[in-house]
């Protein structure tokens, strides 16, 4: 299955607004260098070919969250190494908007293991509603890493979706009224 086979609209991360993608990757590299050099941490960076915001009813996997498809075998080997020995209880999201797209870097932390994983991503405003609905229902969100052969390499749970989605985009999604 390719990105085109899923019901989620997408394009390669660097194809729309290539300057914004280059800036996102550059920011990720600078953040990684700072963690590695200033704090001495093991840092892995992932530059996915594409990122899919998946809701519960997608035809790709029985999961929801942000799916990052990574082709770089060396980066994946490094990711699998740190993922096997880290839990990543903390995370931060750095994002910017260009027209109808969100460019972001997710930083996963494990201070006890002195390890961080940084993942660049991009999605379009109109593709995120199913993800937000699923995350709102579950009260959590997941970051998934997908291998070139389209198998999941790992997932990290987050306590919410608000850091990933701009408030004005959330304002346009009707999550319904809470039942009284």
Backbone as JSON Lines, residues from 0, in Angstrom:
{"i":0,"aa":"X","n":[0.85,-1.18,0.0],"ca":[0.0,0.0,0.0],"c":[0.89,1.23,0.0]}
{"i":1,"aa":"X","n":[0.56,2.21,-0.77],"ca":[1.31,3.46,-0.82],"c":[0.46,4.56,-0.2]}
{"i":2,"aa":"X","n":[1.04,5.73,-0.08],"ca":[0.3,6.87,0.48],"c":[-0.94,7.15,-0.34]}
{"i":3,"aa":"X","n":[-0.87,6.92,-1.63],"ca":[-2.01,7.19,-2.49],"c":[-3.15,6.19,-2.27]}
{"i":4,"aa":"X","n":[-2.85,5.01,-1.7],"ca":[-3.88,3.99,-1.48],"c":[-4.74,4.26,-0.26]}
{"i":5,"aa":"X","n":[-4.35,5.17,0.58],"ca":[-5.11,5.44,1.79],"c":[-6.15,6.52,1.53]}
{"i":6,"aa":"X","n":[-7.13,6.6,2.41],"ca":[-8.17,7.59,2.24],"c":[-7.76,8.97,2.77]}
{"i":7,"aa":"X","n":[-6.52,9.12,3.2],"ca":[-6.03,10.38,3.73],"c":[-5.27,11.12,2.64]}
{"i":8,"aa":"X","n":[-5.67,12.36,2.34],"ca":[-4.94,13.1,1.32],"c":[-3.53,13.44,1.79]}
{"i":9,"aa":"X","n":[-2.55,13.25,0.93],"ca":[-1.18,13.54,1.31],"c":[-0.35,13.84,0.08]}
{"i":10,"aa":"X","n":[0.81,14.36,0.32],"ca":[1.84,14.57,-0.7],"c":[3.16,14.39,0.03]}
{"i":11,"aa":"X","n":[4.22,14.06,-0.69],"ca":[5.51,13.96,0.0],"c":[5.78,15.24,0.8]}
{"i":12,"aa":"X","n":[6.39,15.06,1.97],"ca":[6.58,16.19,2.88],"c":[7.26,17.38,2.23]}
{"i":13,"aa":"X","n":[8.23,17.16,1.35],"ca":[8.95,18.26,0.76],"c":[8.38,18.79,-0.54]}
{"i":14,"aa":"X","n":[7.28,18.21,-1.02],"ca":[6.78,18.61,-2.34],"c":[5.96,19.9,-2.31]}
{"i":15,"aa":"X","n":[5.22,20.13,-1.24],"ca":[4.49,21.38,-1.09],"c":[5.33,22.32,-0.24]}
{"i":16,"aa":"X","n":[5.56,23.5,-0.73],"ca":[6.34,24.5,0.0],"c":[7.72,23.95,0.38]}
{"i":17,"aa":"X","n":[8.54,23.63,-0.63],"ca":[9.85,23.02,-0.34],"c":[10.73,23.87,0.58]}
{"i":18,"aa":"X","n":[10.61,25.19,0.52],"ca":[11.41,26.02,1.42],"c":[10.99,25.83,2.87]}
{"i":19,"aa":"X","n":[9.69,25.69,3.1],"ca":[9.21,25.47,4.47],"c":[9.68,24.1,4.98]}
{"i":20,"aa":"X","n":[9.68,23.11,4.1],"ca":[10.16,21.77,4.51],"c":[11.65,21.83,4.83]}
{"i":21,"aa":"X","n":[12.43,22.49,3.98],"ca":[13.87,22.61,4.22],"c":[14.13,23.33,5.55]}
{"i":22,"aa":"X","n":[13.34,24.37,5.84],"ca":[13.48,25.09,7.1],"c":[13.14,24.18,8.29]}
{"i":23,"aa":"X","n":[12.11,23.38,8.15],"ca":[11.7,22.44,9.21],"c":[12.82,21.43,9.49]}
{"i":24,"aa":"X","n":[13.37,20.86,8.43],"ca":[14.45,19.88,8.59],"c":[15.7,20.54,9.17]}
{"i":25,"aa":"X","n":[15.99,21.76,8.75],"ca":[17.13,22.5,9.28],"c":[16.95,22.79,10.78]}
{"i":26,"aa":"X","n":[15.75,23.2,11.17],"ca":[15.46,23.43,12.59],"c":[15.61,22.14,13.39]}
{"i":27,"aa":"X","n":[15.15,21.03,12.82],"ca":[15.27,19.74,13.5],"c":[16.74,19.39,13.7]}
{"i":28,"aa":"X","n":[17.56,19.59,12.68],"ca":[18.98,19.28,12.78],"c":[19.66,20.16,13.84]}
{"i":29,"aa":"X","n":[19.29,21.44,13.9],"ca":[19.88,22.35,14.9],"c":[19.48,21.91,16.31]}
{"i":30,"aa":"X","n":[18.24,21.53,16.48],"ca":[17.78,21.06,17.79],"c":[18.5,19.76,18.18]}
{"i":31,"aa":"X","n":[18.67,18.87,17.23],"ca":[19.39,17.62,17.48],"c":[20.84,17.9,17.87]}
{"i":32,"aa":"X","n":[21.49,18.8,17.15],"ca":[22.87,19.15,17.48],"c":[22.98,19.72,18.89]}
{"i":33,"aa":"X","n":[22.03,20.58,19.25],"ca":[22.06,21.16,20.59],"c":[21.91,20.09,21.67]}
{"i":34,"aa":"X","n":[20.97,19.17,21.48],"ca":[20.78,18.09,22.46],"c":[22.04,17.23,22.56]}
{"i":35,"aa":"X","n":[22.62,16.89,21.43],"ca":[23.78,16.0,21.42],"c":[25.02,16.69,21.98]}
{"i":36,"aa":"X","n":[25.28,17.91,21.53],"ca":[26.51,18.59,21.92],"c":[26.44,19.2,23.31]}
{"i":37,"aa":"X","n":[25.33,19.87,23.63],"ca":[25.23,20.58,24.91],"c":[24.87,19.66,26.06]}
{"i":38,"aa":"X","n":[24.07,18.63,25.77],"ca":[23.6,17.76,26.85],"c":[24.19,16.36,26.79]}
{"i":39,"aa":"X","n":[24.87,16.03,25.69],"ca":[25.5,14.72,25.57],"c":[24.53,13.58,25.33]}
{"i":40,"aa":"X","n":[23.35,13.88,24.85],"ca":[22.33,12.85,24.64],"c":[22.55,12.1,23.33]}
{"i":41,"aa":"X","n":[22.02,10.87,23.28],"ca":[21.89,10.15,22.01],"c":[20.67,10.74,21.31]}
{"i":42,"aa":"X","n":[20.84,11.17,20.08],"ca":[19.76,11.81,19.35],"c":[19.62,11.15,17.98]}
{"i":43,"aa":"X","n":[18.39,10.84,17.63],"ca":[18.07,10.29,16.32],"c":[17.11,11.26,15.64]}
{"i":44,"aa":"X","n":[17.39,11.56,14.37],"ca":[16.47,12.39,13.59],"c":[15.86,11.55,12.48]}
{"i":45,"aa":"X","n":[14.57,11.75,12.26],"ca":[13.85,11.06,11.19],"c":[13.24,12.11,10.26]}
{"i":46,"aa":"X","n":[13.5,11.95,8.98],"ca":[12.96,12.83,7.96],"c":[12.05,11.98,7.05]}
{"i":47,"aa":"X","n":[10.79,11.83,7.44],"ca":[9.88,10.95,6.7],"c":[9.62,11.43,5.27]}
{"i":48,"aa":"X","n":[9.35,10.47,4.4],"ca":[8.95,10.79,3.03],"c":[7.6,11.47,3.05]}
{"i":49,"aa":"X","n":[6.7,10.99,3.91],"ca":[5.4,11.61,4.07],"c":[4.87,11.33,5.47]}
{"i":50,"aa":"X","n":[3.91,12.14,5.87],"ca":[3.25,12.02,7.17],"c":[1.75,11.95,6.91]}
{"i":51,"aa":"X","n":[1.09,10.98,7.52],"ca":[-0.36,10.82,7.36],"c":[-1.05,11.02,8.71]}
{"i":52,"aa":"X","n":[-1.99,11.95,8.8],"ca":[-2.83,12.03,10.0],"c":[-3.96,11.01,9.86]}
{"i":53,"aa":"X","n":[-3.93,9.97,10.67],"ca":[-4.89,8.88,10.56],"c":[-5.96,8.97,11.65]}
{"i":54,"aa":"X","n":[-7.22,8.86,11.24],"ca":[-8.33,8.71,12.18],"c":[-8.57,7.23,12.42]}
{"i":55,"aa":"X","n":[-9.57,6.92,13.22],"ca":[-9.85,5.51,13.53],"c":[-10.29,4.72,12.3]}
{"i":56,"aa":"X","n":[-11.07,5.32,11.45],"ca":[-11.59,4.62,10.27],"c":[-10.74,4.93,9.06]}
{"i":57,"aa":"X","n":[-9.54,4.39,9.03],"ca":[-8.67,4.53,7.86],"c":[-8.46,3.14,7.29]}
{"i":58,"aa":"X","n":[-8.1,3.08,6.04],"ca":[-7.93,1.77,5.41],"c":[-6.47,1.33,5.36]}
{"i":59,"aa":"X","n":[-5.66,1.88,6.27],"ca":[-4.24,1.53,6.28],"c":[-3.9,0.61,7.45]}
{"i":60,"aa":"X","n":[-4.27,1.0,8.64],"ca":[-3.96,0.24,9.85],"c":[-5.11,0.36,10.84]}
{"i":61,"aa":"X","n":[-5.08,-0.48,11.83],"ca":[-6.07,-0.41,12.91],"c":[-5.51,0.46,14.04]}
{"i":62,"aa":"X","n":[-5.0,1.63,13.68],"ca":[-4.44,2.59,14.63],"c":[-4.85,3.98,14.19]}
{"i":63,"aa":"X","n":[-4.71,4.94,15.08],"ca":[-4.89,6.34,14.7],"c":[-3.68,7.12,15.21]}
{"i":64,"aa":"X","n":[-3.48,8.28,14.65],"ca":[-2.38,9.13,15.06],"c":[-1.64,9.66,13.86]}
{"i":65,"aa":"X","n":[-0.45,10.16,14.1],"ca":[0.4,10.66,13.03],"c":[1.34,9.55,12.59]}
{"i":66,"aa":"X","n":[1.2,9.15,11.36],"ca":[2.01,8.07,10.79],"c":[3.12,8.7,9.94]}
{"i":67,"aa":"X","n":[4.36,8.41,10.29],"ca":[5.52,8.94,9.56],"c":[6.17,7.78,8.8]}
{"i":68,"aa":"X","n":[6.15,7.87,7.48],"ca":[6.75,6.83,6.63],"c":[8.2,7.19,6.36]}
{"i":69,"aa":"X","n":[9.12,6.34,6.86],"ca":[10.55,6.62,6.78],"c":[11.22,5.58,5.89]}
{"i":70,"aa":"X","n":[11.98,6.05,4.91],"ca":[12.69,5.17,3.98],"c":[14.17,4.99,4.35]}
{"i":71,"aa":"X","n":[14.75,5.93,5.08],"ca":[16.18,5.94,5.39],"c":[16.51,4.78,6.34]}
{"i":72,"aa":"X","n":[17.16,3.74,5.82],"ca":[17.46,2.54,6.61],"c":[18.39,2.83,7.79]}
{"i":73,"aa":"X","n":[19.38,3.69,7.59],"ca":[20.31,4.02,8.69],"c":[19.57,4.72,9.83]}
{"i":74,"aa":"X","n":[18.72,5.68,9.48],"ca":[17.93,6.38,10.5],"c":[16.99,5.41,11.21]}
{"i":75,"aa":"X","n":[16.4,4.5,10.46],"ca":[15.5,3.52,11.07],"c":[16.25,2.58,12.0]}
{"i":76,"aa":"X","n":[17.45,2.16,11.62],"ca":[18.26,1.32,12.51],"c":[18.55,2.05,13.81]}
{"i":77,"aa":"X","n":[18.93,3.32,13.71],"ca":[19.19,4.12,14.92],"c":[17.93,4.28,15.75]}
{"i":78,"aa":"X","n":[16.79,4.52,15.08],"ca":[15.53,4.66,15.79],"c":[15.2,3.36,16.54]}
{"i":79,"aa":"X","n":[15.29,2.24,15.86],"ca":[14.96,0.96,16.51],"c":[15.87,0.7,17.7]}
{"i":80,"aa":"X","n":[17.13,1.11,17.62],"ca":[18.06,0.94,18.73],"c":[17.61,1.76,19.94]}
{"i":81,"aa":"X","n":[17.36,3.06,19.76],"ca":[16.97,3.88,20.91],"c":[15.55,3.55,21.37]}
{"i":82,"aa":"X","n":[14.68,3.18,20.45],"ca":[13.3,2.84,20.82],"c":[13.27,1.6,21.72]}
{"i":83,"aa":"X","n":[14.2,0.67,21.5],"ca":[14.22,-0.56,22.3],"c":[14.67,-0.31,23.74]}
{"i":84,"aa":"X","n":[15.34,0.82,23.99],"ca":[15.85,1.08,25.34],"c":[15.31,2.35,25.98]}
{"i":85,"aa":"X","n":[14.3,2.95,25.37],"ca":[13.76,4.2,25.89],"c":[12.23,4.15,25.91]}
{"i":86,"aa":"X","n":[11.64,4.95,26.8],"ca":[10.17,4.97,26.9],"c":[9.56,6.27,26.38]}
{"i":87,"aa":"X","n":[10.32,7.32,26.29],"ca":[9.87,8.62,25.8],"c":[8.61,9.12,26.5]}
{"i":88,"aa":"X","n":[8.71,9.34,27.82],"ca":[7.55,9.82,28.57],"c":[7.21,11.29,28.32]}
{"i":89,"aa":"X","n":[8.13,12.05,27.74],"ca":[7.88,13.48,27.48],"c":[8.03,13.76,26.0]}
{"i":90,"aa":"X","n":[7.35,14.81,25.57],"ca":[7.47,15.23,24.18],"c":[7.2,16.73,24.06]}
{"i":91,"aa":"X","n":[7.68,17.27,22.97],"ca":[7.41,18.66,22.64],"c":[7.17,18.71,21.14]}
{"i":92,"aa":"X","n":[6.38,19.7,20.72],"ca":[6.08,19.87,19.31],"c":[6.4,21.32,18.93]}
{"i":93,"aa":"X","n":[7.18,21.47,17.88],"ca":[7.52,22.78,17.34],"c":[6.87,22.85,15.97]}
{"i":94,"aa":"X","n":[6.06,23.86,15.72],"ca":[5.33,23.87,14.45],"c":[5.22,25.28,13.89]}
{"i":95,"aa":"X","n":[4.98,25.31,12.59],"ca":[4.7,26.54,11.88],"c":[3.68,26.23,10.79]}
{"i":96,"aa":"X","n":[3.04,27.27,10.31],"ca":[2.03,27.1,9.27],"c":[2.45,27.84,8.01]}
{"i":97,"aa":"X","n":[2.2,27.22,6.89],"ca":[2.4,27.86,5.59],"c":[1.15,27.55,4.78]}
{"i":98,"aa":"X","n":[0.4,28.61,4.48],"ca":[-0.89,28.48,3.79],"c":[-1.76,27.46,4.53]}
{"i":99,"aa":"X","n":[-2.12,26.36,3.91],"ca":[-3.03,25.37,4.52],"c":[-2.28,24.15,5.06]}
{"i":100,"aa":"X","n":[-1.0,24.31,5.33],"ca":[-0.18,23.19,5.82],"c":[0.45,23.51,7.17]}
{"i":101,"aa":"X","n":[0.64,22.48,7.97],"ca":[1.38,22.58,9.22],"c":[2.67,21.79,9.04]}
{"i":102,"aa":"X","n":[3.79,22.46,9.28],"ca":[5.11,21.83,9.29],"c":[5.53,21.75,10.75]}
{"i":103,"aa":"X","n":[6.03,20.6,11.17],"ca":[6.31,20.45,12.59],"c":[7.47,19.5,12.84]}
{"i":104,"aa":"X","n":[8.02,19.6,14.04],"ca":[9.01,18.66,14.54],"c":[8.5,18.16,15.88]}
{"i":105,"aa":"X","n":[8.42,16.86,16.01],"ca":[8.07,16.23,17.28],"c":[9.37,15.79,17.93]}
{"i":106,"aa":"X","n":[9.57,16.22,19.17],"ca":[10.74,15.81,19.92],"c":[10.28,14.89,21.05]}
{"i":107,"aa":"X","n":[10.74,13.65,21.0],"ca":[10.43,12.66,22.03],"c":[11.63,12.58,22.97]}
{"i":108,"aa":"X","n":[11.37,12.66,24.28],"ca":[12.45,12.69,25.28],"c":[12.4,11.47,26.18]}
{"i":109,"aa":"X","n":[13.56,11.02,26.57],"ca":[13.7,10.11,27.7],"c":[14.92,10.6,28.47]}
{"i":110,"aa":"X","n":[14.68,11.48,29.46],"ca":[15.78,12.1,30.2],"c":[16.6,11.07,30.96]}
{"i":111,"aa":"X","n":[15.95,10.04,31.49],"ca":[16.66,9.02,32.25],"c":[17.67,8.28,31.36]}
{"i":112,"aa":"X","n":[17.3,8.05,30.11],"ca":[18.19,7.37,29.17],"c":[19.03,8.36,28.36]}
{"i":113,"aa":"X","n":[18.82,9.67,28.61],"ca":[19.51,10.72,27.86],"c":[19.4,10.48,26.36]}
{"i":114,"aa":"X","n":[18.16,10.31,25.93],"ca":[17.87,9.98,24.54],"c":[16.73,10.84,24.03]}
{"i":115,"aa":"X","n":[16.85,11.24,22.77],"ca":[15.77,11.98,22.12],"c":[15.63,11.5,20.68]}
{"i":116,"aa":"X","n":[14.4,11.52,20.2],"ca":[14.11,11.25,18.79],"c":[13.37,12.47,18.28]}
{"i":117,"aa":"X","n":[13.83,13.01,17.16],"ca":[13.18,14.15,16.53],"c":[12.64,13.71,15.18]}
{"i":118,"aa":"X","n":[11.38,14.05,14.93],"ca":[10.7,13.61,13.72],"c":[10.09,14.84,13.03]}
{"i":119,"aa":"X","n":[10.47,15.08,11.81],"ca":[9.88,16.17,11.03],"c":[8.59,15.65,10.39]}
{"i":120,"aa":"X","n":[7.63,16.53,10.17],"ca":[6.39,16.12,9.54],"c":[5.65,17.3,8.94]}
{"i":121,"aa":"X","n":[4.66,16.97,8.13],"ca":[3.81,17.98,7.51],"c":[2.45,17.35,7.24]}
{"i":122,"aa":"X","n":[1.39,18.12,7.5],"ca":[0.06,17.7,7.1],"c":[-0.73,18.92,6.67]}
{"i":123,"aa":"X","n":[-1.82,18.67,5.96],"ca":[-2.69,19.74,5.5],"c":[-3.85,19.88,6.47]}
{"i":124,"aa":"X","n":[-4.3,21.13,6.66],"ca":[-5.4,21.4,7.6],"c":[-6.58,20.47,7.38]}
{"i":125,"aa":"X","n":[-6.99,20.3,6.11],"ca":[-8.22,19.55,5.84],"c":[-8.07,18.05,6.03]}
{"i":126,"aa":"X","n":[-6.86,17.56,6.33],"ca":[-6.66,16.12,6.52],"c":[-6.66,15.71,7.99]}
{"i":127,"aa":"X","n":[-6.72,16.66,8.92],"ca":[-6.47,16.34,10.33],"c":[-7.76,16.06,11.12]}
{"i":128,"aa":"X","n":[-8.92,16.37,10.61],"ca":[-10.15,16.2,11.39],"c":[-10.37,14.77,11.89]}
{"i":129,"aa":"X","n":[-10.22,13.72,11.07],"ca":[-10.42,12.36,11.61],"c":[-9.45,12.01,12.74]}
{"i":130,"aa":"X","n":[-8.22,12.48,12.64],"ca":[-7.25,12.26,13.7],"c":[-7.7,12.96,14.98]}
{"i":131,"aa":"X","n":[-8.12,14.2,14.88],"ca":[-8.55,14.96,16.06],"c":[-9.76,14.27,16.71]}
{"i":132,"aa":"X","n":[-10.7,13.83,15.91],"ca":[-11.88,13.14,16.47],"c":[-11.48,11.88,17.24]}
{"i":133,"aa":"X","n":[-10.61,11.08,16.65],"ca":[-10.15,9.84,17.3],"c":[-9.37,10.16,18.57]}
{"i":134,"aa":"X","n":[-8.48,11.13,18.5],"ca":[-7.67,11.5,19.67],"c":[-8.54,12.1,20.77]}
{"i":135,"aa":"X","n":[-9.54,12.88,20.39],"ca":[-10.43,13.46,21.38],"c":[-11.25,12.36,22.08]}
{"i":136,"aa":"X","n":[-11.73,11.41,21.3],"ca":[-12.5,10.3,21.89],"c":[-11.64,9.46,22.84]}
{"i":137,"aa":"X","n":[-10.39,9.22,22.45],"ca":[-9.51,8.36,23.24],"c":[-8.74,9.11,24.32]}
{"i":138,"aa":"X","n":[-8.74,10.43,24.25],"ca":[-7.99,11.25,25.19],"c":[-6.49,10.99,25.1]}
{"i":139,"aa":"X","n":[-6.01,10.66,23.9],"ca":[-4.6,10.43,23.65],"c":[-4.35,10.46,22.15]}
{"i":140,"aa":"X","n":[-3.1,10.57,21.79],"ca":[-2.68,10.57,20.39],"c":[-1.42,9.72,20.3]}
{"i":141,"aa":"X","n":[-1.17,9.16,19.14],"ca":[0.02,8.35,18.93],"c":[0.84,8.87,17.76]}
{"i":142,"aa":"X","n":[2.15,8.78,17.91],"ca":[3.07,8.97,16.8],"c":[3.54,7.59,16.39]}
{"i":143,"aa":"X","n":[3.36,7.26,15.12],"ca":[3.76,5.95,14.58],"c":[4.87,6.13,13.57]}
{"i":144,"aa":"X","n":[5.83,5.21,13.58],"ca":[6.9,5.19,12.59],"c":[6.66,3.97,11.71]}
{"i":145,"aa":"X","n":[6.61,4.22,10.4],"ca":[6.37,3.15,9.44],"c":[7.64,2.88,8.64]}
{"i":146,"aa":"X","n":[7.96,1.6,8.48],"ca":[9.12,1.16,7.72],"c":[8.85,1.21,6.22]}
{"i":147,"aa":"X","n":[9.89,1.12,5.4],"ca":[9.7,1.14,3.94],"c":[8.76,0.03,3.45]}
{"i":148,"aa":"X","n":[8.78,-1.13,4.1],"ca":[7.91,-2.23,3.69],"c":[6.5,-2.11,4.28]}
{"i":149,"aa":"X","n":[6.22,-0.9,4.81],"ca":[4.91,-0.54,5.35],"c":[4.47,-1.42,6.51]}
{"i":150,"aa":"X","n":[5.43,-1.64,7.41],"ca":[5.15,-2.25,8.69],"c":[5.46,-1.2,9.75]}
{"i":151,"aa":"X","n":[4.75,-1.26,10.87],"ca":[4.98,-0.29,11.94],"c":[6.22,-0.69,12.74]}
{"i":152,"aa":"X","n":[7.11,0.29,12.94],"ca":[8.35,0.05,13.69],"c":[8.18,0.4,15.16]}
{"i":153,"aa":"X","n":[7.21,1.24,15.47],"ca":[7.02,1.64,16.85],"c":[6.01,2.75,16.95]}
{"i":154,"aa":"X","n":[5.51,2.94,18.15],"ca":[4.54,3.99,18.41],"c":[4.83,4.6,19.78]}
{"i":155,"aa":"X","n":[4.56,5.88,19.89],"ca":[4.71,6.59,21.16],"c":[3.38,7.27,21.46]}
{"i":156,"aa":"X","n":[2.93,7.13,22.68],"ca":[1.65,7.69,23.12],"c":[1.86,9.1,23.66]}
{"i":157,"aa":"X","n":[0.92,9.99,23.32],"ca":[0.93,11.36,23.83],"c":[-0.37,11.61,24.59]}
{"i":158,"aa":"X","n":[-0.34,12.52,25.53],"ca":[-1.5,12.78,26.36],"c":[-2.54,13.68,25.71]}
{"i":159,"aa":"X","n":[-2.35,14.06,24.48],"ca":[-3.33,14.91,23.81],"c":[-2.86,15.24,22.41]}
{"i":160,"aa":"X","n":[-3.69,15.98,21.72],"ca":[-3.4,16.36,20.33],"c":[-3.2,17.86,20.16]}
{"i":161,"aa":"X","n":[-3.44,18.62,21.21],"ca":[-3.46,20.08,21.1],"c":[-2.12,20.67,20.66]}
{"i":162,"aa":"X","n":[-1.01,20.08,21.06],"ca":[0.3,20.61,20.66],"c":[0.54,20.44,19.15]}
{"i":163,"aa":"X","n":[-0.13,19.49,18.56],"ca":[0.11,19.16,17.16],"c":[-0.76,19.97,16.18]}
{"i":164,"aa":"X","n":[-1.88,20.5,16.68],"ca":[-2.87,21.11,15.79],"c":[-3.11,22.56,16.21]}
{"i":165,"aa":"X","n":[-2.98,23.5,15.27],"ca":[-3.23,24.9,15.61],"c":[-4.66,25.12,16.12]}
{"i":166,"aa":"X","n":[-4.79,26.04,17.06],"ca":[-6.09,26.3,17.68],"c":[-7.15,26.68,16.65]}
{"i":167,"aa":"X","n":[-6.79,27.5,15.66],"ca":[-7.79,27.92,14.68],"c":[-8.28,26.74,13.83]}
{"i":168,"aa":"X","n":[-7.46,25.72,13.66],"ca":[-7.9,24.51,12.95],"c":[-8.84,23.71,13.87]}
{"i":169,"aa":"X","n":[-8.49,23.62,15.14],"ca":[-9.37,22.93,16.1],"c":[-10.72,23.62,16.2]}
{"i":170,"aa":"X","n":[-10.72,24.95,16.13],"ca":[-11.97,25.71,16.22],"c":[-12.93,25.36,15.08]}
{"i":171,"aa":"X","n":[-12.4,24.91,13.95],"ca":[-13.23,24.56,12.79],"c":[-13.75,23.13,12.84]}
{"i":172,"aa":"X","n":[-13.37,22.37,13.86],"ca":[-13.8,20.98,13.99],"c":[-14.86,20.89,15.08]}
{"i":173,"aa":"X","n":[-16.05,20.45,14.7],"ca":[-17.13,20.3,15.66],"c":[-17.01,18.95,16.33]}
{"i":174,"aa":"X","n":[-16.57,18.96,17.57],"ca":[-16.43,17.72,18.33],"c":[-17.69,17.34,19.08]}
{"i":175,"aa":"X","n":[-18.73,18.13,18.89],"ca":[-20.0,17.84,19.55],"c":[-20.02,18.34,20.97]}
{"i":176,"aa":"X","n":[-21.2,18.45,21.47],"ca":[-21.37,18.91,22.85],"c":[-21.26,17.74,23.8]}
{"i":177,"aa":"X","n":[-20.67,17.95,24.94],"ca":[-20.63,16.88,25.94],"c":[-22.06,16.58,26.43]}
{"i":178,"aa":"X","n":[-22.3,15.3,26.64],"ca":[-23.62,14.9,27.14],"c":[-23.75,15.28,28.61]}
{"i":179,"aa":"X","n":[-24.91,15.75,28.97],"ca":[-25.15,16.14,30.38],"c":[-25.92,15.07,31.09]}
